[in-house]
């Protein structure tokens, strides 16, 4: 009897199992039919995401340069995207925040009119900045250091004005840069050799330099072969295209000036700074400009001054100034240097070199009474902030031999060593461990990029920008003599990490992407945008950021977007109307990760008579 009951129970259990299986099959069949019908909103969204997301093999994106000098106009192939028309050819070299016409409406006092003055929303161009007719890919590095195509920067004024100083020469259809400068007409190499007799340039102690009033940036260009990277800047003034020439040569530079607002760099950034006849009035405004250099100069760093008033006894007649005036100017510079805790190390001929003390305990006397300390507790909060006559205080030290702010390792060891700002806990929520984890993450990300495009890391992409640099991991992994990266830390970022970028031996700048960048059009080969559009959501228009990226990107240059999929779908649609070839790919960890990657290549096209400005 018991055996019969157990047999009946087994039959009932088997029947129930069969019924469950049949029920589940029916449910999924109906669900599948419902999804195919298009009525399931959630499933339709999933379907669209899958449709938009491609595999990591992008066979139809051409990363090689292949255009000719003939005019080519390419139209968008995506009728669903808004099509952005070309701007008028008069805007070929348009730099929105340094527009000459707008600049002339501002006061000339203290170079205010040469500073950033950006257009209002109603004044912004909503069109694509055209390349000049005949534009060709710049020469690859290192040839680009010495040669630039005339068609790309068609301005000859410097070849006449600076002819005897070996800045630039015009030969055939190219410009040649012999490496000269106003204060080093015999060449930058000889000038740097003299500096190296005083400053430890060769051993990696000096890695990051600042050139104020850089001209065509030959000083920075020739320092590169000594493994020193220079942030060069010059105003957009009557010397046409100085910064444009520098970037065309493959040398880091921005449009900028020492005027009324702080330089867009953190405190204690540069190992070395120079003024080579940069015409900055160092003694005006009670020495405010020297105080700004002091803010950005690292403890133990060097300041170089070549040109007036150094060697005034020889040149006072040439400069058409009195001995008394020039002597008084140099004495004032010497006094300010002492007040800033700088020690003069060298003076010979036209050249003088000072070294900033490693901390204020090592100063020969206390200068607090003569020169007040800046009241701001954050010396890195500088975006659009007015400069003041005050000395940025040194970070506190425990003994006279300690470097204020922390001792840096020599380059290249400092590239991946834990930066002092992190080791000392200055960056909220960033620890030594999270810093190392970030480096590992970016090694993985960059390896994924190289699988998509094997030319990344070669001279094909010389001028690179990281629009949201974080701790600088992307640039650190790419670091080589073949390329350089402008690390941008957005002013609205949760954490200010630009000081860390500089402590690693990399360069960068603060910027707000709701505004145009301080550069000419067509100055970057590759732009990396990690989380930029999520960061700026509801802050400013996506369209404006994309158009600015297009402005500063060279024809056939590449953009890499990394962001959440819902953001990138919008980016992809808009970018398709900008004469970019655009493809989306999965995250390197697979399709289930919501973060995706877009790779875009800007098509080659140039301005023509048919191009008109769509909105001014």
CSV table of N, CA, C and O in Angstrom, one decimal, residues 267-370:
chain,number,residue,atom,x,y,z
A,267,UNK,N,48.8,76.5,-7.9
A,267,UNK,CA,50.0,77.0,-7.2
A,267,UNK,C,51.0,75.8,-7.2
A,267,UNK,O,50.7,74.7,-7.4
A,268,UNK,N,52.3,76.2,-7.2
A,268,UNK,CA,53.4,75.2,-7.1
A,268,UNK,C,53.4,74.2,-8.3
A,268,UNK,O,53.6,73.0,-8.1
A,269,UNK,N,53.2,74.8,-9.5
A,269,UNK,CA,53.1,73.9,-10.6
A,269,UNK,C,54.4,73.7,-11.4
A,269,UNK,O,54.7,72.6,-11.8
A,270,UNK,N,55.2,74.8,-11.6
A,270,UNK,CA,56.3,74.8,-12.5
A,270,UNK,C,57.6,74.7,-11.9
A,270,UNK,O,57.9,75.4,-10.9
A,271,UNK,N,58.5,73.9,-12.5
A,271,UNK,CA,59.9,73.8,-12.0
A,271,UNK,C,60.8,74.9,-12.4
A,271,UNK,O,61.8,75.2,-11.9
A,272,UNK,N,60.3,75.6,-13.5
A,272,UNK,CA,61.1,76.6,-14.1
A,272,UNK,C,60.2,77.5,-14.9
A,272,UNK,O,59.3,77.1,-15.5
A,273,UNK,N,60.5,78.8,-14.9
A,273,UNK,CA,59.7,79.8,-15.6
A,273,UNK,C,60.6,80.8,-16.2
A,273,UNK,O,61.7,81.2,-15.6
A,274,UNK,N,60.3,81.3,-17.4
A,274,UNK,CA,61.2,82.3,-18.1
A,274,UNK,C,60.4,83.4,-18.7
A,274,UNK,O,59.3,83.2,-19.2
A,275,UNK,N,61.1,84.5,-18.8
A,275,UNK,CA,60.7,85.7,-19.6
A,275,UNK,C,61.8,86.0,-20.5
A,275,UNK,O,62.9,86.5,-20.0
A,276,UNK,N,61.7,85.8,-21.8
A,276,UNK,CA,62.8,86.1,-22.7
A,276,UNK,C,62.3,87.3,-23.6
A,276,UNK,O,61.6,87.2,-24.5
A,277,UNK,N,62.7,88.5,-23.1
A,277,UNK,CA,62.2,89.8,-23.7
A,277,UNK,C,60.6,89.7,-24.0
A,277,UNK,O,60.2,90.0,-25.0
A,278,UNK,N,59.9,89.3,-22.9
A,278,UNK,CA,58.5,89.1,-23.1
A,278,UNK,C,57.7,90.4,-22.9
A,278,UNK,O,56.5,90.4,-23.0
A,279,UNK,N,58.4,91.5,-22.5
A,279,UNK,CA,57.9,92.8,-22.4
A,279,UNK,C,56.8,92.9,-21.3
A,279,UNK,O,55.9,93.8,-21.3
A,280,UNK,N,56.8,92.0,-20.3
A,280,UNK,CA,55.9,92.1,-19.2
A,280,UNK,C,56.5,93.1,-18.2
A,280,UNK,O,57.7,93.0,-17.8
A,281,UNK,N,55.7,94.1,-17.8
A,281,UNK,CA,56.3,95.2,-16.8
A,281,UNK,C,56.3,94.6,-15.4
A,281,UNK,O,55.4,94.8,-14.6
A,282,UNK,N,57.4,93.9,-15.1
A,282,UNK,CA,57.5,93.2,-13.8
A,282,UNK,C,57.4,94.1,-12.6
A,282,UNK,O,56.9,93.6,-11.6
A,283,UNK,N,57.8,95.3,-12.7
A,283,UNK,CA,57.8,96.2,-11.5
A,283,UNK,C,56.5,97.0,-11.4
A,283,UNK,O,56.3,97.7,-10.4
A,284,UNK,N,55.6,96.9,-12.4
A,284,UNK,CA,54.4,97.7,-12.3
A,284,UNK,C,53.4,97.1,-11.3
A,284,UNK,O,53.6,95.9,-11.0
A,285,UNK,N,52.4,97.8,-10.9
A,285,UNK,CA,51.4,97.3,-10.0
A,285,UNK,C,52.1,96.7,-8.7
A,285,UNK,O,51.6,95.7,-8.2
A,286,UNK,N,53.1,97.4,-8.3
A,286,UNK,CA,53.8,96.9,-7.0
A,286,UNK,C,54.4,95.5,-7.1
A,286,UNK,O,54.5,94.8,-6.1
A,287,UNK,N,54.7,95.1,-8.4
A,287,UNK,CA,55.3,93.7,-8.5
A,287,UNK,C,54.3,92.6,-8.6
A,287,UNK,O,54.6,91.4,-8.4
A,288,UNK,N,53.0,92.9,-8.9
A,288,UNK,CA,52.0,91.9,-8.9
A,288,UNK,C,52.3,90.7,-9.8
A,288,UNK,O,51.9,89.6,-9.5
A,289,UNK,N,52.9,91.0,-11.0
A,289,UNK,CA,53.1,89.9,-12.0
A,289,UNK,C,54.2,89.0,-11.5
A,289,UNK,O,54.2,87.8,-11.7
A,290,UNK,N,55.2,89.5,-10.8
A,290,UNK,CA,56.2,88.6,-10.2
A,290,UNK,C,55.6,87.8,-9.1
A,290,UNK,O,56.0,86.6,-8.9
A,291,UNK,N,54.7,88.3,-8.4
A,291,UNK,CA,54.0,87.6,-7.3
A,291,UNK,C,53.1,86.5,-7.9
A,291,UNK,O,53.0,85.4,-7.3
A,292,UNK,N,52.6,86.7,-9.1
A,292,UNK,CA,51.8,85.6,-9.8
A,292,UNK,C,52.8,84.5,-10.2
A,292,UNK,O,52.4,83.3,-10.1
A,293,UNK,N,53.9,84.9,-10.8
A,293,UNK,CA,54.9,83.8,-11.1
A,293,UNK,C,55.3,83.1,-9.9
A,293,UNK,O,55.5,81.8,-9.9
A,294,UNK,N,55.5,83.8,-8.8
A,294,UNK,CA,55.9,83.1,-7.5
A,294,UNK,C,54.8,82.1,-7.1
A,294,UNK,O,55.1,81.0,-6.6
A,295,UNK,N,53.5,82.5,-7.3
A,295,UNK,CA,52.4,81.6,-6.9
A,295,UNK,C,52.5,80.2,-7.7
A,295,UNK,O,52.3,79.2,-7.1
A,296,UNK,N,52.8,80.3,-9.0
A,296,UNK,CA,52.8,79.0,-9.8
A,296,UNK,C,54.2,78.4,-9.8
A,296,UNK,O,54.3,77.2,-10.3
A,297,UNK,N,55.2,79.0,-9.2
A,297,UNK,CA,56.5,78.4,-9.2
A,297,UNK,C,56.7,77.5,-8.0
A,297,UNK,O,56.4,77.9,-6.9
A,298,UNK,N,57.2,76.3,-8.3
A,298,UNK,CA,57.4,75.3,-7.2
A,298,UNK,C,58.5,75.7,-6.2
A,298,UNK,O,59.5,76.3,-6.7
A,299,UNK,N,58.4,75.5,-4.9
A,299,UNK,CA,59.5,75.8,-4.0
A,299,UNK,C,60.8,75.0,-4.5
A,299,UNK,O,60.7,73.8,-4.9
A,300,UNK,N,61.8,75.8,-4.7
A,300,UNK,CA,63.1,75.3,-5.3
A,300,UNK,C,63.1,75.5,-6.8
A,300,UNK,O,64.1,75.1,-7.4
A,301,UNK,N,62.1,76.1,-7.4
A,301,UNK,CA,62.0,76.3,-8.8
A,301,UNK,C,62.9,77.5,-9.2
A,301,UNK,O,63.3,78.3,-8.4
A,302,UNK,N,63.0,77.7,-10.5
A,302,UNK,CA,63.9,78.7,-11.1
A,302,UNK,C,63.1,79.7,-11.9
A,302,UNK,O,62.2,79.3,-12.7
A,303,UNK,N,63.5,81.0,-11.8
A,303,UNK,CA,62.9,82.1,-12.7
A,303,UNK,C,64.0,82.7,-13.5
A,303,UNK,O,65.1,83.1,-13.0
A,304,UNK,N,63.8,82.7,-14.8
A,304,UNK,CA,64.8,83.2,-15.8
A,304,UNK,C,64.3,84.5,-16.4
A,304,UNK,O,63.2,84.6,-16.9
A,305,UNK,N,65.1,85.5,-16.4
A,305,UNK,CA,64.8,86.8,-17.1
A,305,UNK,C,66.0,87.2,-18.0
A,305,UNK,O,67.1,87.3,-17.6
A,306,UNK,N,65.6,87.2,-19.3
A,306,UNK,CA,66.6,87.6,-20.3
A,306,UNK,C,66.0,88.8,-21.1
A,306,UNK,O,64.9,88.7,-21.6
A,307,UNK,N,66.8,89.8,-21.2
A,307,UNK,CA,66.2,91.0,-21.8
A,307,UNK,C,66.1,92.1,-20.8
A,307,UNK,O,66.5,92.0,-19.7
A,308,UNK,N,65.4,93.3,-21.2
A,308,UNK,CA,65.3,94.4,-20.4
A,308,UNK,C,64.8,94.1,-19.0
A,308,UNK,O,63.8,93.3,-18.9
A,309,UNK,N,65.3,94.6,-17.9
A,309,UNK,CA,66.4,95.6,-17.9
A,309,UNK,C,67.8,94.9,-17.7
A,309,UNK,O,68.8,95.6,-17.5
A,310,UNK,N,67.9,93.6,-17.8
A,310,UNK,CA,69.2,92.9,-17.6
A,310,UNK,C,70.2,93.4,-18.7
A,310,UNK,O,69.8,93.5,-19.9
A,311,UNK,N,71.4,93.7,-18.3
A,311,UNK,CA,72.5,94.2,-19.2
A,311,UNK,C,72.1,95.6,-19.7
A,311,UNK,O,72.4,96.0,-20.9
A,312,UNK,N,71.5,96.4,-18.9
A,312,UNK,CA,71.0,97.8,-19.3
A,312,UNK,C,72.2,98.7,-19.7
A,312,UNK,O,72.1,99.6,-20.5
A,313,UNK,N,73.3,98.4,-19.0
A,313,UNK,CA,74.5,99.3,-19.3
A,313,UNK,C,74.9,99.2,-20.8
A,313,UNK,O,75.5,100.2,-21.3
A,314,UNK,N,74.7,98.0,-21.4
A,314,UNK,CA,75.1,97.8,-22.8
A,314,UNK,C,74.0,98.4,-23.7
A,314,UNK,O,74.3,98.9,-24.8
A,315,UNK,N,72.7,98.2,-23.4
A,315,UNK,CA,71.7,98.4,-24.3
A,315,UNK,C,70.8,99.7,-24.1
A,315,UNK,O,69.8,99.9,-24.8
A,316,UNK,N,71.1,100.5,-23.1
A,316,UNK,CA,70.2,101.6,-22.8
A,316,UNK,C,70.0,102.5,-23.9
A,316,UNK,O,68.9,103.1,-24.1
A,317,UNK,N,71.0,102.7,-24.8
A,317,UNK,CA,70.8,103.6,-25.9
A,317,UNK,C,69.9,102.9,-27.0
A,317,UNK,O,69.0,103.6,-27.5
A,318,UNK,N,70.1,101.6,-27.2
A,318,UNK,CA,69.3,100.9,-28.1
A,318,UNK,C,67.8,100.9,-27.7
A,318,UNK,O,66.9,101.0,-28.5
A,319,UNK,N,67.6,100.7,-26.4
A,319,UNK,CA,66.3,100.7,-25.8
A,319,UNK,C,65.6,102.1,-25.7
A,319,UNK,O,64.5,102.2,-25.3
A,320,UNK,N,66.5,103.1,-25.9
A,320,UNK,CA,66.0,104.5,-25.9
A,320,UNK,C,65.4,104.8,-24.5
A,320,UNK,O,64.4,105.4,-24.4
A,321,UNK,N,66.2,104.4,-23.5
A,321,UNK,CA,65.8,104.7,-22.1
A,321,UNK,C,67.0,105.2,-21.3
A,321,UNK,O,68.2,104.8,-21.7
A,322,UNK,N,66.8,105.9,-20.3
A,322,UNK,CA,67.9,106.4,-19.5
A,322,UNK,C,68.6,105.4,-18.6
A,322,UNK,O,67.9,104.4,-18.2
A,323,UNK,N,69.9,105.6,-18.3
A,323,UNK,CA,70.5,104.7,-17.4
A,323,UNK,C,69.8,104.7,-16.0
A,323,UNK,O,69.7,103.6,-15.4
A,324,UNK,N,69.4,105.8,-15.6
A,324,UNK,CA,68.8,105.9,-14.3
A,324,UNK,C,67.5,105.1,-14.2
A,324,UNK,O,67.2,104.4,-13.2
A,325,UNK,N,66.7,105.2,-15.3
A,325,UNK,CA,65.4,104.5,-15.3
A,325,UNK,C,65.6,103.0,-15.3
A,325,UNK,O,64.9,102.3,-14.6
A,326,UNK,N,66.5,102.5,-16.1
A,326,UNK,CA,66.8,101.1,-16.2
A,326,UNK,C,67.4,100.5,-14.9
A,326,UNK,O,67.1,99.4,-14.5
A,327,UNK,N,68.3,101.3,-14.4
A,327,UNK,CA,69.0,100.9,-13.1
A,327,UNK,C,67.9,100.7,-12.0
A,327,UNK,O,67.9,99.8,-11.3
A,328,UNK,N,67.0,101.7,-12.0
A,328,UNK,CA,66.0,101.7,-10.9
A,328,UNK,C,65.1,100.5,-11.1
A,328,UNK,O,64.6,99.9,-10.2
A,329,UNK,N,64.8,100.2,-12.4
A,329,UNK,CA,63.9,99.0,-12.7
A,329,UNK,C,64.5,97.7,-12.2
A,329,UNK,O,63.9,96.9,-11.6
A,330,UNK,N,65.8,97.5,-12.5
A,330,UNK,CA,66.5,96.3,-12.1
A,330,UNK,C,66.6,96.2,-10.6
A,330,UNK,O,66.4,95.1,-10.0
A,331,UNK,N,66.9,97.3,-10.0
A,331,UNK,CA,67.0,97.3,-8.5
A,331,UNK,C,65.6,96.9,-7.9
A,331,UNK,O,65.6,96.2,-6.9
A,332,UNK,N,64.5,97.4,-8.5
A,332,UNK,CA,63.2,97.0,-8.0
A,332,UNK,C,62.9,95.5,-8.2
A,332,UNK,O,62.4,94.9,-7.3
A,333,UNK,N,63.4,95.0,-9.3
A,333,UNK,CA,63.2,93.5,-9.5
A,333,UNK,C,64.0,92.8,-8.5
A,333,UNK,O,63.5,91.8,-7.9
A,334,UNK,N,65.2,93.2,-8.2
A,334,UNK,CA,66.0,92.5,-7.2
A,334,UNK,C,65.4,92.6,-5.8
A,334,UNK,O,65.4,91.6,-5.1
A,335,UNK,N,64.8,93.7,-5.5
A,335,UNK,CA,64.1,93.9,-4.2
A,335,UNK,C,62.9,93.0,-4.1
A,335,UNK,O,62.7,92.3,-3.1
A,336,UNK,N,62.1,92.9,-5.1
A,336,UNK,CA,60.9,92.1,-5.1
A,336,UNK,C,61.3,90.6,-5.0
A,336,UNK,O,60.6,89.8,-4.3
A,337,UNK,N,62.4,90.2,-5.7
A,337,UNK,CA,62.8,88.8,-5.7
A,337,UNK,C,63.2,88.4,-4.2
A,337,UNK,O,62.8,87.3,-3.8
A,338,UNK,N,63.8,89.3,-3.5
A,338,UNK,CA,64.2,89.0,-2.1
A,338,UNK,C,62.9,88.9,-1.2
A,338,UNK,O,62.8,88.0,-0.4
A,339,UNK,N,62.0,89.8,-1.5
A,339,UNK,CA,60.7,89.8,-0.7
A,339,UNK,C,60.0,88.5,-1.0
A,339,UNK,O,59.2,88.0,-0.1
A,340,UNK,N,60.1,87.9,-2.2
A,340,UNK,CA,59.4,86.7,-2.5
A,340,UNK,C,60.2,85.4,-2.1
A,340,UNK,O,59.8,84.3,-2.4
A,341,UNK,N,61.4,85.7,-1.5
A,341,UNK,CA,62.2,84.6,-1.0
A,341,UNK,C,62.9,83.8,-2.2
A,341,UNK,O,63.0,82.6,-2.2
A,342,UNK,N,63.3,84.6,-3.2
A,342,UNK,CA,64.1,84.1,-4.3
A,342,UNK,C,65.6,84.5,-4.1
A,342,UNK,O,65.9,85.6,-3.6
A,343,UNK,N,66.5,83.6,-4.5
A,343,UNK,CA,67.9,83.9,-4.4
A,343,UNK,C,68.5,84.0,-5.8
A,343,UNK,O,68.3,83.1,-6.6
A,344,UNK,N,69.2,85.0,-6.0
A,344,UNK,CA,69.8,85.2,-7.3
A,344,UNK,C,71.0,84.2,-7.4
A,344,UNK,O,71.9,84.2,-6.6
A,345,UNK,N,71.0,83.4,-8.5
A,345,UNK,CA,72.0,82.4,-8.7
A,345,UNK,C,73.0,82.7,-9.8
A,345,UNK,O,74.1,82.2,-9.9
A,346,UNK,N,72.6,83.7,-10.8
A,346,UNK,CA,73.4,83.8,-11.9
A,346,UNK,C,73.0,85.1,-12.6
A,346,UNK,O,71.9,85.5,-12.7
A,347,UNK,N,74.0,85.9,-13.1
A,347,UNK,CA,73.8,87.0,-14.0
A,347,UNK,C,75.0,87.1,-14.9
A,347,UNK,O,76.2,87.3,-14.4
A,348,UNK,N,74.8,87.1,-16.2
A,348,UNK,CA,75.9,87.2,-17.2
A,348,UNK,C,75.3,87.7,-18.5
A,348,UNK,O,74.3,87.1,-19.0
A,349,UNK,N,75.8,88.8,-19.0
A,349,UNK,CA,75.3,89.3,-20.3
A,349,UNK,C,73.9,89.7,-20.1
A,349,UNK,O,73.5,90.5,-19.2
A,350,UNK,N,73.0,89.1,-21.0
A,350,UNK,CA,71.6,89.5,-21.0
A,350,UNK,C,70.7,88.6,-20.1
A,350,UNK,O,69.5,88.7,-20.1
A,351,UNK,N,71.4,87.7,-19.3
A,351,UNK,CA,70.6,86.7,-18.6
A,351,UNK,C,70.8,86.7,-17.1
A,351,UNK,O,71.9,86.9,-16.6
A,352,UNK,N,69.7,86.6,-16.4
A,352,UNK,CA,69.8,86.5,-15.0
A,352,UNK,C,68.8,85.3,-14.5
A,352,UNK,O,67.8,85.1,-15.1
A,353,UNK,N,69.3,84.6,-13.5
A,353,UNK,CA,68.5,83.5,-13.0
A,353,UNK,C,68.4,83.6,-11.5
A,353,UNK,O,69.3,83.8,-10.7
A,354,UNK,N,67.1,83.4,-11.0
A,354,UNK,CA,66.9,83.3,-9.6
A,354,UNK,C,66.3,81.9,-9.2
A,354,UNK,O,65.7,81.3,-10.1
A,355,UNK,N,66.5,81.5,-8.0
A,355,UNK,CA,65.9,80.3,-7.5
A,355,UNK,C,65.1,80.6,-6.3
A,355,UNK,O,65.5,81.3,-5.3
A,356,UNK,N,63.8,80.1,-6.3
A,356,UNK,CA,62.9,80.2,-5.2
A,356,UNK,C,63.4,79.3,-4.1
A,356,UNK,O,63.7,78.1,-4.3
A,357,UNK,N,63.4,79.8,-2.8
A,357,UNK,CA,63.8,79.0,-1.7
A,357,UNK,C,62.8,77.8,-1.5
A,357,UNK,O,61.6,77.8,-1.9
A,358,UNK,N,63.3,76.7,-0.9
A,358,UNK,CA,62.4,75.5,-0.7
A,358,UNK,C,61.4,75.7,0.3
A,358,UNK,O,60.4,74.9,0.3
A,359,UNK,N,61.5,76.7,1.2
A,359,UNK,CA,60.5,77.0,2.2
A,359,UNK,C,60.8,78.3,2.8
A,359,UNK,O,61.9,78.9,2.6
A,360,UNK,N,59.9,78.9,3.6
A,360,UNK,CA,60.1,80.3,4.1
A,360,UNK,C,61.1,80.3,5.3
A,360,UNK,O,61.6,81.3,5.6
A,361,UNK,N,61.3,79.1,5.9
A,361,UNK,CA,62.3,79.1,7.0
A,361,UNK,C,63.7,79.3,6.5
A,361,UNK,O,64.6,79.8,7.3
A,362,UNK,N,64.0,79.0,5.2
A,362,UNK,CA,65.3,79.2,4.7
A,362,UNK,C,65.6,80.6,4.1
A,362,UNK,O,66.6,80.8,3.6
A,363,UNK,N,64.6,81.5,4.2
A,363,UNK,CA,64.8,82.8,3.8
A,363,UNK,C,65.7,83.5,4.7
A,363,UNK,O,65.8,83.3,5.9
A,364,UNK,N,66.5,84.5,4.1
A,364,UNK,CA,67.5,85.2,4.9
A,364,UNK,C,66.9,86.1,5.9
A,364,UNK,O,67.6,86.4,6.9
A,365,UNK,N,65.7,86.6,5.7
A,365,UNK,CA,65.0,87.4,6.7
A,365,UNK,C,63.5,87.2,6.6
A,365,UNK,O,63.0,86.7,5.5
A,366,UNK,N,62.8,87.7,7.6
A,366,UNK,CA,61.3,87.6,7.5
A,366,UNK,C,60.8,88.8,6.8
A,366,UNK,O,61.1,90.0,7.1
A,367,UNK,N,60.0,88.6,5.7
A,367,UNK,CA,59.5,89.7,4.9
A,367,UNK,C,58.0,89.9,5.0
A,367,UNK,O,57.4,90.7,4.3
A,368,UNK,N,57.4,89.3,6.0
A,368,UNK,CA,55.9,89.4,6.2
A,368,UNK,C,55.5,90.8,6.3
A,368,UNK,O,54.4,91.2,5.9
A,369,UNK,N,56.3,91.7,7.0
A,369,UNK,CA,55.9,93.0,7.3
A,369,UNK,C,55.9,93.9,6.0
A,369,UNK,O,55.0,94.6,5.7
A,370,UNK,N,56.9,93.7,5.1
A,370,UNK,CA,57.1,94.4,3.9
A,370,UNK,C,56.1,94.0,2.8
A,370,UNK,O,55.6,94.8,2.0
